[in-house]
mmCIF file of C-alpha atoms in Angstrom:
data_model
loop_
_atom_site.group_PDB
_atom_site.id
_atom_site.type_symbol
_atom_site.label_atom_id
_atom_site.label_comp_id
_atom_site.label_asym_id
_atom_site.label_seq_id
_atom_site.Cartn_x
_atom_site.Cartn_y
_atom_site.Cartn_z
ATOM 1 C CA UNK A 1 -38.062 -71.299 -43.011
ATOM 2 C CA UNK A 2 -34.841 -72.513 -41.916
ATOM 3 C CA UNK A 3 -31.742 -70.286 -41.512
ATOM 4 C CA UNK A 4 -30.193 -72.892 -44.452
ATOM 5 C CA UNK A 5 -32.990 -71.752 -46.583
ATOM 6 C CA UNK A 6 -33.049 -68.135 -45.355
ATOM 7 C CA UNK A 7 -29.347 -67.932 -45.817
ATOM 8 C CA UNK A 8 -29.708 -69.340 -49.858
ATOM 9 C CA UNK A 9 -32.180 -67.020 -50.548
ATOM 10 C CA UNK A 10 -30.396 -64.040 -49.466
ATOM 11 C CA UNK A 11 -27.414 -65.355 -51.441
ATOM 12 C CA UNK A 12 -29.559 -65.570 -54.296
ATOM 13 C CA UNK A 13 -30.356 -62.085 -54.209
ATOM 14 C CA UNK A 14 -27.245 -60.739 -53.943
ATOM 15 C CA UNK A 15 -26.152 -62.502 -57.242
ATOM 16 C CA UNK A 16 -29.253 -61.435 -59.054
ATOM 17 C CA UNK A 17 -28.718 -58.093 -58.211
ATOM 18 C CA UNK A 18 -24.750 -58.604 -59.418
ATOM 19 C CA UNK A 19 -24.149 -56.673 -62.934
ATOM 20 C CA UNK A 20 -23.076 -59.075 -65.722
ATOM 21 C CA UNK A 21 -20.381 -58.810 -67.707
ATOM 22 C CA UNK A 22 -21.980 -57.510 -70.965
ATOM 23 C CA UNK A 23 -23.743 -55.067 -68.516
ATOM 24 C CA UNK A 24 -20.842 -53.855 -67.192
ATOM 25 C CA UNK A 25 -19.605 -53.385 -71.148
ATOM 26 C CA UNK A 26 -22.054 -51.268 -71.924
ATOM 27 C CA UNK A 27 -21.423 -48.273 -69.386
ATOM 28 C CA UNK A 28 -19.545 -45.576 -70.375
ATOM 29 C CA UNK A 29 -15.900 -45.125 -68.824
ATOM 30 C CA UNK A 30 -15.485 -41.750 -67.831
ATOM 31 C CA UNK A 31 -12.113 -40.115 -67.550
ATOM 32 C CA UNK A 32 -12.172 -36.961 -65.337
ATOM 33 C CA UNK A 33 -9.254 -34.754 -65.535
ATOM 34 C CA UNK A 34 -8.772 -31.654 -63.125
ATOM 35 C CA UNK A 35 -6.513 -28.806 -63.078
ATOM 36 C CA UNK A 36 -5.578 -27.199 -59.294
ATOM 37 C CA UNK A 37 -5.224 -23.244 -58.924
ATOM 38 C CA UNK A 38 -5.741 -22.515 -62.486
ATOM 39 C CA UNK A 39 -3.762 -19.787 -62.586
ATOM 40 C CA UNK A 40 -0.578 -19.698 -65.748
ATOM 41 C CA UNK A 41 -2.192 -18.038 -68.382
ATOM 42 C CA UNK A 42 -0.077 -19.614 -70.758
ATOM 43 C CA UNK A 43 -1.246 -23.250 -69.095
ATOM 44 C CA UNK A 44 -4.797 -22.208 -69.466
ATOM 45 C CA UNK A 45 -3.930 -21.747 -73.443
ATOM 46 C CA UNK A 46 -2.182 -25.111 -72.977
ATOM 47 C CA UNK A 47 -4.936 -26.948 -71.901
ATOM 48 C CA UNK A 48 -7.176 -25.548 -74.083
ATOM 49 C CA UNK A 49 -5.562 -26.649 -76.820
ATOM 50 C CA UNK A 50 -4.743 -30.264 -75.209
ATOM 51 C CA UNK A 51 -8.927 -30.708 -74.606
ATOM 52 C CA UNK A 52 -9.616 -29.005 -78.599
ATOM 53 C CA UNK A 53 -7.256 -31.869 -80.015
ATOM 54 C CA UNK A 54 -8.582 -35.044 -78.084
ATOM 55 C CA UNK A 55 -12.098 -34.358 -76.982
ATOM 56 C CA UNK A 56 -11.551 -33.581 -73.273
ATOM 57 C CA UNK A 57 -13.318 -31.740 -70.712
ATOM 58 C CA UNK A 58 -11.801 -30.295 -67.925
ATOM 59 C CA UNK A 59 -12.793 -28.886 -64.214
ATOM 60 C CA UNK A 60 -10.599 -26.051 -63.232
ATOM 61 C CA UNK A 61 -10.295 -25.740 -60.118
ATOM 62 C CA UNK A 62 -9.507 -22.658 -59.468
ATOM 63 C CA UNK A 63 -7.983 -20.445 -56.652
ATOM 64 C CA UNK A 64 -9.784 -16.993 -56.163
ATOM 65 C CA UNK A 65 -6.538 -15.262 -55.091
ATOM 66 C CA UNK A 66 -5.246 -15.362 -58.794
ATOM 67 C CA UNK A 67 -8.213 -12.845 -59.616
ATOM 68 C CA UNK A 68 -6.457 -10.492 -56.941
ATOM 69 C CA UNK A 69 -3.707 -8.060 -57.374
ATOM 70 C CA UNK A 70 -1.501 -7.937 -54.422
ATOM 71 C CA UNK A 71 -3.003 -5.019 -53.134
ATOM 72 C CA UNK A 72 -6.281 -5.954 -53.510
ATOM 73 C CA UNK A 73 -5.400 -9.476 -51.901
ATOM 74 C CA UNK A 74 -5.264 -7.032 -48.620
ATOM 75 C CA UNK A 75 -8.298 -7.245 -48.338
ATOM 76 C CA UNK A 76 -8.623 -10.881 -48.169
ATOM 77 C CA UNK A 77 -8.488 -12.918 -44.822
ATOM 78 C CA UNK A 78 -7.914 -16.535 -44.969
ATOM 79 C CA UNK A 79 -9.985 -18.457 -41.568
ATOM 80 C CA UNK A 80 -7.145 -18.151 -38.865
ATOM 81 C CA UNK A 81 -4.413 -15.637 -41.216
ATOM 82 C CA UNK A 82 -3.682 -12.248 -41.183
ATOM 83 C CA UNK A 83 -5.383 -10.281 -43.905
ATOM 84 C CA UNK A 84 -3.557 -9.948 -47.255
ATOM 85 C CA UNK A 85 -1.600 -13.158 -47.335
ATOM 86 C CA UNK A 86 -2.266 -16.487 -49.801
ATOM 87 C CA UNK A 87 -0.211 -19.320 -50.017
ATOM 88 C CA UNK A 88 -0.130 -19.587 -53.392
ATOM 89 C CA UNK A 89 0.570 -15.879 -53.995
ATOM 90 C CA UNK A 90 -1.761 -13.355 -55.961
ATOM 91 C CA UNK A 91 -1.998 -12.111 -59.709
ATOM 92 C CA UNK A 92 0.943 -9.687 -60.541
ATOM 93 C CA UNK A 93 -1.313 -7.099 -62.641
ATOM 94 C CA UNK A 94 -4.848 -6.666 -63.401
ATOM 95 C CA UNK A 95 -3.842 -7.043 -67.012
ATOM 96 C CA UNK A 96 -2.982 -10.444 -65.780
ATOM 97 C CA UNK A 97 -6.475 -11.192 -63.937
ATOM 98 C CA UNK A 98 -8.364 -10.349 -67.321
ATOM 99 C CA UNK A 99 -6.459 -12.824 -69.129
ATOM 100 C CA UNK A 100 -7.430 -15.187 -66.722
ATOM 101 C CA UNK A 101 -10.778 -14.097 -66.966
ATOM 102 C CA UNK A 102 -11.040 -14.636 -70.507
ATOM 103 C CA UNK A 103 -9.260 -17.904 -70.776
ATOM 104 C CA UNK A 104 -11.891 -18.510 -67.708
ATOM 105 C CA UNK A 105 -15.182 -17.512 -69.709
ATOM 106 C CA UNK A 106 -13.691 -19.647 -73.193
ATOM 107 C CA UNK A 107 -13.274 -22.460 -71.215
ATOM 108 C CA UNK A 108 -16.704 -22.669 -69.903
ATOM 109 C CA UNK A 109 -18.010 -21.941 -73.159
ATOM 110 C CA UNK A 110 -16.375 -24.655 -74.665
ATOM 111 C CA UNK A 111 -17.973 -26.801 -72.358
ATOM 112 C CA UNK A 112 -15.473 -27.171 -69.313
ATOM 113 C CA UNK A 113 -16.061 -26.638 -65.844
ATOM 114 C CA UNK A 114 -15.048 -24.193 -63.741
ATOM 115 C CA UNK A 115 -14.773 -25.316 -59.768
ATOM 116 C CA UNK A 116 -13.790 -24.069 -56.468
ATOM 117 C CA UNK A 117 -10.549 -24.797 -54.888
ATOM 118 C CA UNK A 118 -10.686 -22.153 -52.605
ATOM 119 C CA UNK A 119 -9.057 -18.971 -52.243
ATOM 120 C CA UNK A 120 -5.534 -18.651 -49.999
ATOM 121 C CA UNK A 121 -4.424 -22.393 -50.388
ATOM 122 C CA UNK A 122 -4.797 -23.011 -46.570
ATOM 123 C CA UNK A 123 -5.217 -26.214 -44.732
ATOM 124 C CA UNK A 124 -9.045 -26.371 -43.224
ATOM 125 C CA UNK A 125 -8.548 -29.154 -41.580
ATOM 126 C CA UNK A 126 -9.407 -27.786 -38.485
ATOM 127 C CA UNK A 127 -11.450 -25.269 -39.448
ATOM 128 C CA UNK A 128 -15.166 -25.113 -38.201
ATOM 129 C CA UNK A 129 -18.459 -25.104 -40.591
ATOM 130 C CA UNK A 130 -18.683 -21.141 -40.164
ATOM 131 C CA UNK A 131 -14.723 -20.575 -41.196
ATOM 132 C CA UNK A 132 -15.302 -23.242 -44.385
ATOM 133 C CA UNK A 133 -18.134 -20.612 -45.419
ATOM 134 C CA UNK A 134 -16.147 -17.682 -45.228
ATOM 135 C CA UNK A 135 -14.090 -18.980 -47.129
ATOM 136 C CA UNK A 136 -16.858 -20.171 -49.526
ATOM 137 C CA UNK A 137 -18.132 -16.725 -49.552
ATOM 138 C CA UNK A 138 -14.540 -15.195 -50.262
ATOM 139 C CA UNK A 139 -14.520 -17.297 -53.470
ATOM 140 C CA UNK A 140 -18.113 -16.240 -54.617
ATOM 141 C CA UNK A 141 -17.629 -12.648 -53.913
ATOM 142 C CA UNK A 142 -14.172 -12.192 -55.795
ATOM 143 C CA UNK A 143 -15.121 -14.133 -58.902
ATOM 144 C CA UNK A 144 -18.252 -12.592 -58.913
ATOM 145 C CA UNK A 145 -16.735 -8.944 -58.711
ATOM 146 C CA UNK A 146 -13.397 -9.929 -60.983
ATOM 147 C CA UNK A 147 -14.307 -7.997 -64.072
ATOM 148 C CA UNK A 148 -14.453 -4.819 -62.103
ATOM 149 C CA UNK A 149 -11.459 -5.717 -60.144
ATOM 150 C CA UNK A 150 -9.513 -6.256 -63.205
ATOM 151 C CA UNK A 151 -10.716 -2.875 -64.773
ATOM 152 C CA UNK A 152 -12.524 -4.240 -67.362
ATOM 153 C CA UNK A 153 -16.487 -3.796 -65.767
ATOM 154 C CA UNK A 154 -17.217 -2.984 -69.599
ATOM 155 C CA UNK A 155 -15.735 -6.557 -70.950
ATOM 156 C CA UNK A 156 -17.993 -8.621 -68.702
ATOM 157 C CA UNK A 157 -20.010 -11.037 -70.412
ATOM 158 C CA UNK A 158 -23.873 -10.557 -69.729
ATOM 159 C CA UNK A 159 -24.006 -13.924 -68.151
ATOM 160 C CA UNK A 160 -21.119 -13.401 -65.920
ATOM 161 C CA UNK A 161 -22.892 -12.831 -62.454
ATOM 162 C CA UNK A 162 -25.353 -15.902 -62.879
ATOM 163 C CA UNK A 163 -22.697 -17.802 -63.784
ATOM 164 C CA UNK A 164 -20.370 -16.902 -60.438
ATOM 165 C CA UNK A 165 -23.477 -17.210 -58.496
ATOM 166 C CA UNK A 166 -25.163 -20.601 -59.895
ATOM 167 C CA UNK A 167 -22.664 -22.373 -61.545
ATOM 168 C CA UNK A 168 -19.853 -23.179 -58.913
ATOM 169 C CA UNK A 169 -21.031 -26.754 -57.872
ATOM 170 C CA UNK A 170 -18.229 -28.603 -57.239
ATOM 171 C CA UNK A 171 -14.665 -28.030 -54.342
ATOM 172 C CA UNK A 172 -11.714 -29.574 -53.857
ATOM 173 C CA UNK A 173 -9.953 -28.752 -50.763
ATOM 174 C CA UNK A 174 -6.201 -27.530 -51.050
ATOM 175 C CA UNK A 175 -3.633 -30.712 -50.024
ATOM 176 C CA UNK A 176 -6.450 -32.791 -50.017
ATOM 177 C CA UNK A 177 -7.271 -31.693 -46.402
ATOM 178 C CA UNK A 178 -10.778 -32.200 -45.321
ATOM 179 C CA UNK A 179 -12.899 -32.306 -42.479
ATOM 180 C CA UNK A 180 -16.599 -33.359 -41.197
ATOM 181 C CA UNK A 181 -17.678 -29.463 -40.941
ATOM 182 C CA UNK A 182 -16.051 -28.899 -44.750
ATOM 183 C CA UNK A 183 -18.652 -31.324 -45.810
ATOM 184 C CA UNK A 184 -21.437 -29.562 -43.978
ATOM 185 C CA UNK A 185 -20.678 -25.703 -45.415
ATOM 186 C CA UNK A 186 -20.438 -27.232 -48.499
ATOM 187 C CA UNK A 187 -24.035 -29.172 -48.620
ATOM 188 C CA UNK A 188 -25.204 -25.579 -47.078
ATOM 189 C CA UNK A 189 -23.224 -23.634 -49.564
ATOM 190 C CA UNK A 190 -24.901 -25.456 -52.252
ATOM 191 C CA UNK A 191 -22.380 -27.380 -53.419
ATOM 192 C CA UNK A 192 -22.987 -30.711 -55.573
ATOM 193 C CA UNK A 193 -19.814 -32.125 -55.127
ATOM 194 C CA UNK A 194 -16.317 -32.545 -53.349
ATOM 195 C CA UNK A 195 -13.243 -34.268 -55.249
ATOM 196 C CA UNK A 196 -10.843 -33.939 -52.058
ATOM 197 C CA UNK A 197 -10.611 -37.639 -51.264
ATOM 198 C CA UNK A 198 -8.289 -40.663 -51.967
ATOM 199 C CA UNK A 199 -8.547 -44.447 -52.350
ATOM 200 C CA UNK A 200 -6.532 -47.328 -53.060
ATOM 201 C CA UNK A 201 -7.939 -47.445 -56.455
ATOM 202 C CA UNK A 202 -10.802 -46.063 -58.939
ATOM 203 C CA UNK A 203 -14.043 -46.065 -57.425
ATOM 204 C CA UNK A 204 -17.552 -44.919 -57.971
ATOM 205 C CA UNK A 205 -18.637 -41.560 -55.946
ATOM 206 C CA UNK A 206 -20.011 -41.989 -52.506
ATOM 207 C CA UNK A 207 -22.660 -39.699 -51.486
ATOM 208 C CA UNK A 208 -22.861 -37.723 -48.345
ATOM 209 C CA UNK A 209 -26.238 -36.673 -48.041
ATOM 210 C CA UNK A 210 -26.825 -34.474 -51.169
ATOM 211 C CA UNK A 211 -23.066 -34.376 -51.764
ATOM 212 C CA UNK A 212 -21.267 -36.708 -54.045
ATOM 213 C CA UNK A 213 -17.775 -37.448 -53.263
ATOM 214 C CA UNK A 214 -15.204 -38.082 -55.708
ATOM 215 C CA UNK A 215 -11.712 -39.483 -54.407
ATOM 216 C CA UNK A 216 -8.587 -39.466 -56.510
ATOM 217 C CA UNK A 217 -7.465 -43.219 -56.837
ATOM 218 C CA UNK A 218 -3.671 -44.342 -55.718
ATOM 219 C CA UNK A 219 -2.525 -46.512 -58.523
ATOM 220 C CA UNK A 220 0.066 -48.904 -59.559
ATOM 221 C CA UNK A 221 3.760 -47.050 -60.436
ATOM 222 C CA UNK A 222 7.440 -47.653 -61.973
ATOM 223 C CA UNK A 223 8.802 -51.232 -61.917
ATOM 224 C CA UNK A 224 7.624 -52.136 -58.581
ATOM 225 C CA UNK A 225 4.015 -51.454 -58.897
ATOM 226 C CA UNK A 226 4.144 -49.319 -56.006
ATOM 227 C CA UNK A 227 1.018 -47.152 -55.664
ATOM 228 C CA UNK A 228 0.666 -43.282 -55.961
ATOM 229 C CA UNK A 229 -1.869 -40.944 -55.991
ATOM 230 C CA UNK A 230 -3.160 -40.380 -59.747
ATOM 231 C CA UNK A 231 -2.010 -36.829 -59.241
ATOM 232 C CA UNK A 232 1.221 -34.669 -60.797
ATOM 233 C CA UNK A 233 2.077 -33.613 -57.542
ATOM 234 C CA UNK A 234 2.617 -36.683 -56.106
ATOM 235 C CA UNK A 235 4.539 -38.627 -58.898
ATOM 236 C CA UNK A 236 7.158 -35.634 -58.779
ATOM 237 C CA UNK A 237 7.653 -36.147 -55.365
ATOM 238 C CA UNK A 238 8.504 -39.835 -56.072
ATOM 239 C CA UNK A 239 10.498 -39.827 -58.967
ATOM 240 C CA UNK A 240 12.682 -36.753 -57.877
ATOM 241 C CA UNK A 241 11.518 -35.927 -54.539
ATOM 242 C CA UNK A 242 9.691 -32.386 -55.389
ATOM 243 C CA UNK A 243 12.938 -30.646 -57.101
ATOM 244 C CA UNK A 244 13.000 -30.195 -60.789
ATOM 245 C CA UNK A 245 15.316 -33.134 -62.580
ATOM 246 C CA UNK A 246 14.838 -32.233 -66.139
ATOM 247 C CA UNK A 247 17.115 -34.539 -67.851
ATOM 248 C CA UNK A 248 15.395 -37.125 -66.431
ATOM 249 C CA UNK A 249 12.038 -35.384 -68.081
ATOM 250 C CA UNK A 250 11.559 -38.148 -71.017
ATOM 251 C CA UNK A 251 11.843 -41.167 -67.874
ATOM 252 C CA UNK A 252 9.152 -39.791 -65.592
ATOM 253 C CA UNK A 253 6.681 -39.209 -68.737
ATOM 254 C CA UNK A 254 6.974 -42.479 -69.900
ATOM 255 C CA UNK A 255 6.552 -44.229 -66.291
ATOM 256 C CA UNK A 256 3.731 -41.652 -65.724
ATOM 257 C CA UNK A 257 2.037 -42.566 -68.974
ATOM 258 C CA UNK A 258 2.306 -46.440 -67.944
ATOM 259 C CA UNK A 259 0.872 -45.875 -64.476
ATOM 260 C CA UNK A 260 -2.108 -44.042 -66.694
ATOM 261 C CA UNK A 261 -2.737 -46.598 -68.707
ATOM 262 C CA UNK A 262 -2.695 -49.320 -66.968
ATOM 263 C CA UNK A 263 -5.239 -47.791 -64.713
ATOM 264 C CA UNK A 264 -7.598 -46.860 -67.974
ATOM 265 C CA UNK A 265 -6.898 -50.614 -69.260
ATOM 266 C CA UNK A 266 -7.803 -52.042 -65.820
ATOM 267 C CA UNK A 267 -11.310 -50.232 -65.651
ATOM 268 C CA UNK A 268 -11.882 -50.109 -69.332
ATOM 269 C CA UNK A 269 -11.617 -53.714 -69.154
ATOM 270 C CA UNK A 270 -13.422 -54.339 -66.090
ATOM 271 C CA UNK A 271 -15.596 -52.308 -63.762
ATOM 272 C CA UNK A 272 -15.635 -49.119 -65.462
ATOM 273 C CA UNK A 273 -15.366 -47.015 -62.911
ATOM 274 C CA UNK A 274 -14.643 -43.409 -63.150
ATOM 275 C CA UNK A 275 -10.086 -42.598 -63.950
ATOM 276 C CA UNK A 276 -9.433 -39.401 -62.147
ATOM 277 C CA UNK A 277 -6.138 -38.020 -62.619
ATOM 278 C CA UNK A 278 -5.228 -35.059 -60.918
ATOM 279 C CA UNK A 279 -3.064 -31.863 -62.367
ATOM 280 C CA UNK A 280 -1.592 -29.043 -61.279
ATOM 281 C CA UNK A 281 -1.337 -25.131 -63.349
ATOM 282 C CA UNK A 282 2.620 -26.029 -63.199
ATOM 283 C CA UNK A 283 4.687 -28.434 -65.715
ATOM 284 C CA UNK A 284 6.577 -30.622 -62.778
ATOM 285 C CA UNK A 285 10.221 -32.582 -64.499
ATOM 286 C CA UNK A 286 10.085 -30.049 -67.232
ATOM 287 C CA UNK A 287 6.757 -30.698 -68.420
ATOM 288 C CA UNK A 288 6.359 -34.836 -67.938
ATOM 289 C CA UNK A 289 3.232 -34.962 -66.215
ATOM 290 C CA UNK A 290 1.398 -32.943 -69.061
ATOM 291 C CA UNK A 291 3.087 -34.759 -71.754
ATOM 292 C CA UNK A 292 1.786 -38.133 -69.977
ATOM 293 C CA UNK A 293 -1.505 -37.108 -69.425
ATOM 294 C CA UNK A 294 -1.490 -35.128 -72.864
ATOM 295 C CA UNK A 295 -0.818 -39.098 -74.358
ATOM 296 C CA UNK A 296 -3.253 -40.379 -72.582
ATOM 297 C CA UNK A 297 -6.187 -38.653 -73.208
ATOM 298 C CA UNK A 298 -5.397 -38.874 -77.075
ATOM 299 C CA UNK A 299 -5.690 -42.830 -77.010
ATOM 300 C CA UNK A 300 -8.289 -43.053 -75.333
ATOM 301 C CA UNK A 301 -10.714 -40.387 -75.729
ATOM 302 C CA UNK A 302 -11.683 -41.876 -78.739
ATOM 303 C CA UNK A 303 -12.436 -45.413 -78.153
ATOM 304 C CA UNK A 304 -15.994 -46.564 -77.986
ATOM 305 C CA UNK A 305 -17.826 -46.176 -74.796
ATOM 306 C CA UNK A 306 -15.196 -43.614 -73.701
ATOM 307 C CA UNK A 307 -15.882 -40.138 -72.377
ATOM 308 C CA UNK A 308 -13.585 -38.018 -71.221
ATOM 309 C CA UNK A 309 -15.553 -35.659 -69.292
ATOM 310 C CA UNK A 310 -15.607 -32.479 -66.477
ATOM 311 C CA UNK A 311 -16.761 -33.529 -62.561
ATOM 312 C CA UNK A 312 -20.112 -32.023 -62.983
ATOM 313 C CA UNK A 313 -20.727 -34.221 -66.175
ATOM 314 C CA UNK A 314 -19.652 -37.215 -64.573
ATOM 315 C CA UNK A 315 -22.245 -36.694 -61.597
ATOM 316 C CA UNK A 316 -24.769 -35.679 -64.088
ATOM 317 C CA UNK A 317 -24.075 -39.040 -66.525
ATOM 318 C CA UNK A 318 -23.851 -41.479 -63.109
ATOM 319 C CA UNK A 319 -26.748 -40.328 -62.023
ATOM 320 C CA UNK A 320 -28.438 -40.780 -65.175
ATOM 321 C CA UNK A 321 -27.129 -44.162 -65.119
ATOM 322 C CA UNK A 322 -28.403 -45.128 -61.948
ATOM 323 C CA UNK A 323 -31.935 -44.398 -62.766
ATOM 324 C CA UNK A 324 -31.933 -46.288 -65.830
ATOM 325 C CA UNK A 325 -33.051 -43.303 -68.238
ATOM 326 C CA UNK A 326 -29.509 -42.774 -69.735
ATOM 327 C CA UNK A 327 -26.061 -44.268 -70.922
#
């Protein structure tokens, strides 16, 4: 055979294996939104109520500290800190922590996902595999004890320590700051997934081994097009460089809501890969980001071929779809 030959036949395979159009129509687009730290009990009602009156489901992820009182935070070390401190702070009262812990157990019965996102906030990106499973373990041990921290051992639901122990499957490192050893304590923690990366737009998980990877995508923003990561956070920073500009409140939504959008519109009209947008337990600009992402999800949970859906669902529905034996 000559390399002409060899050359068109590889070719040829390559656009057989391309999906067509009206394949590509008839996936699903997922929409994943995530909540960091998890924490304002009056956010937790919030977003409850935002998911009950559009369809969503949500992954909280969730930082362990907030089922710690200050004093019991003392006995918390952080890899590399001195014991008793968090960067995001601790729970004022334990009448505060069982709250949590209810809003916490209603969520996951109402079919959202509770995930990892650490404990004290810290950047790992130096940390080695055996300081990523301490803090692993901090996580499992606190949520799994929480009832009894909180003083309410005889409020626990029955299903409380299998679900600490079995059902935390997915991370997402605090400022987005990973490492290669993260990714190896979590594959031997058990973990199914990691959401701590970015790209320049939507894309479809990697894999690392057993781990998928989700990355949140940077997307198109304000009347330059300029691109952002698909995260609260972030668009605060650029519209009023991290300090609160409330009068400005009704601007940012609306430019937030476009970015959104547009991003749905470009995959719901094209690829269909997964829209992650990422959110934060704290309304940023007096509330924009949640009104913006509050907009979105109404429009467009409800189209056809639309699911607005937790991490753990979207691995679960992707991997369906790669073996053929679901949508």
């Amino acid at each position: 055979m000559s390399v002409r030959v060899a050359l068109l036949s590889i070719l040829s395979s390559l656009f057989v294996a391309l999906p067509s159009s009206a394949d590509v129509m008839d996936q699903e687009q997922l929409v994943i939104v995530s909540f960091d730290g998890a924490h304002d009990n009056a956010l937790w009602a919030k977003s409850r109520a935002i998911a009950d009156s559009t369809g969503a489901r949500f992954t909280y992820f969730l930082s362990c500290t907030f089922l710690m009182t200050r004093e019991q935070g003392k006995a918390y070390r952080g890899p590399g800190q001195r014991r008793g401190r968090s960067n995001v702070g601790f729970a004022q009262t334990t009448g505060e922590v069982g709250d949590r812990l209810g809003h916490i157990w209603s969520a996951r019965t109402e079919g959202h996902e509770i995930a990892s996102h650490g404990c004290g906030h810290f950047d790992g990106k130096r940390w080695s595999k055996r300081q990523w499973k301490a803090e692993f373990s901090a996580f499992s041990d606190t949520l799994g004890r929480a009832w009894v921290n909180a003083d309410k051992a005889d409020e626990e639901p029955a299903d409380w320590k299998d679900f600490a122990n079995s059902e935390i499957t997915g991370f997402r490192a605090p400022y987005l700051s990973t490492n290669r050893a993260m990714i190896d304590a979590l594959d031997e923690a058990g973990f199914d997934y990691d959401a701590s990366g970015i790209s320049r737009g939507p894309v479809f998980p990697g894999q690392n081994g057993r781990l998928s990877t989700f990355d949140l995508p940077l997307i198109a923003e304000g009347p330059r097009n300029r691109r952002v990561i698909a995260m609260d956070y972030n668009l605060f920073v650029r519209h009023s460089g991290g300090l609160e500009n409330a009068s400005r409140s009704q601007h940012f939504e609306d430019r937030s809501y476009e970015a959104f959008r547009k991003a749905f519109d470009a995959e719901y009209g094209g690829a269909r890969r997964p829209l992650q947008i990422g959110m934060h337990f704290v309304e940023m600009n007096a509330g924009a980001y949640w009104r913006a992402m509050e907009r979105l999800l109404t429009e467009v949970c409800v189209l056809e071929d639309v699911a607005c859906v937790t991490y753990r669902e979207a691995v679960e529905r992707l991997e369906q779809r790669q073996s053929g034996s679901g949508a």
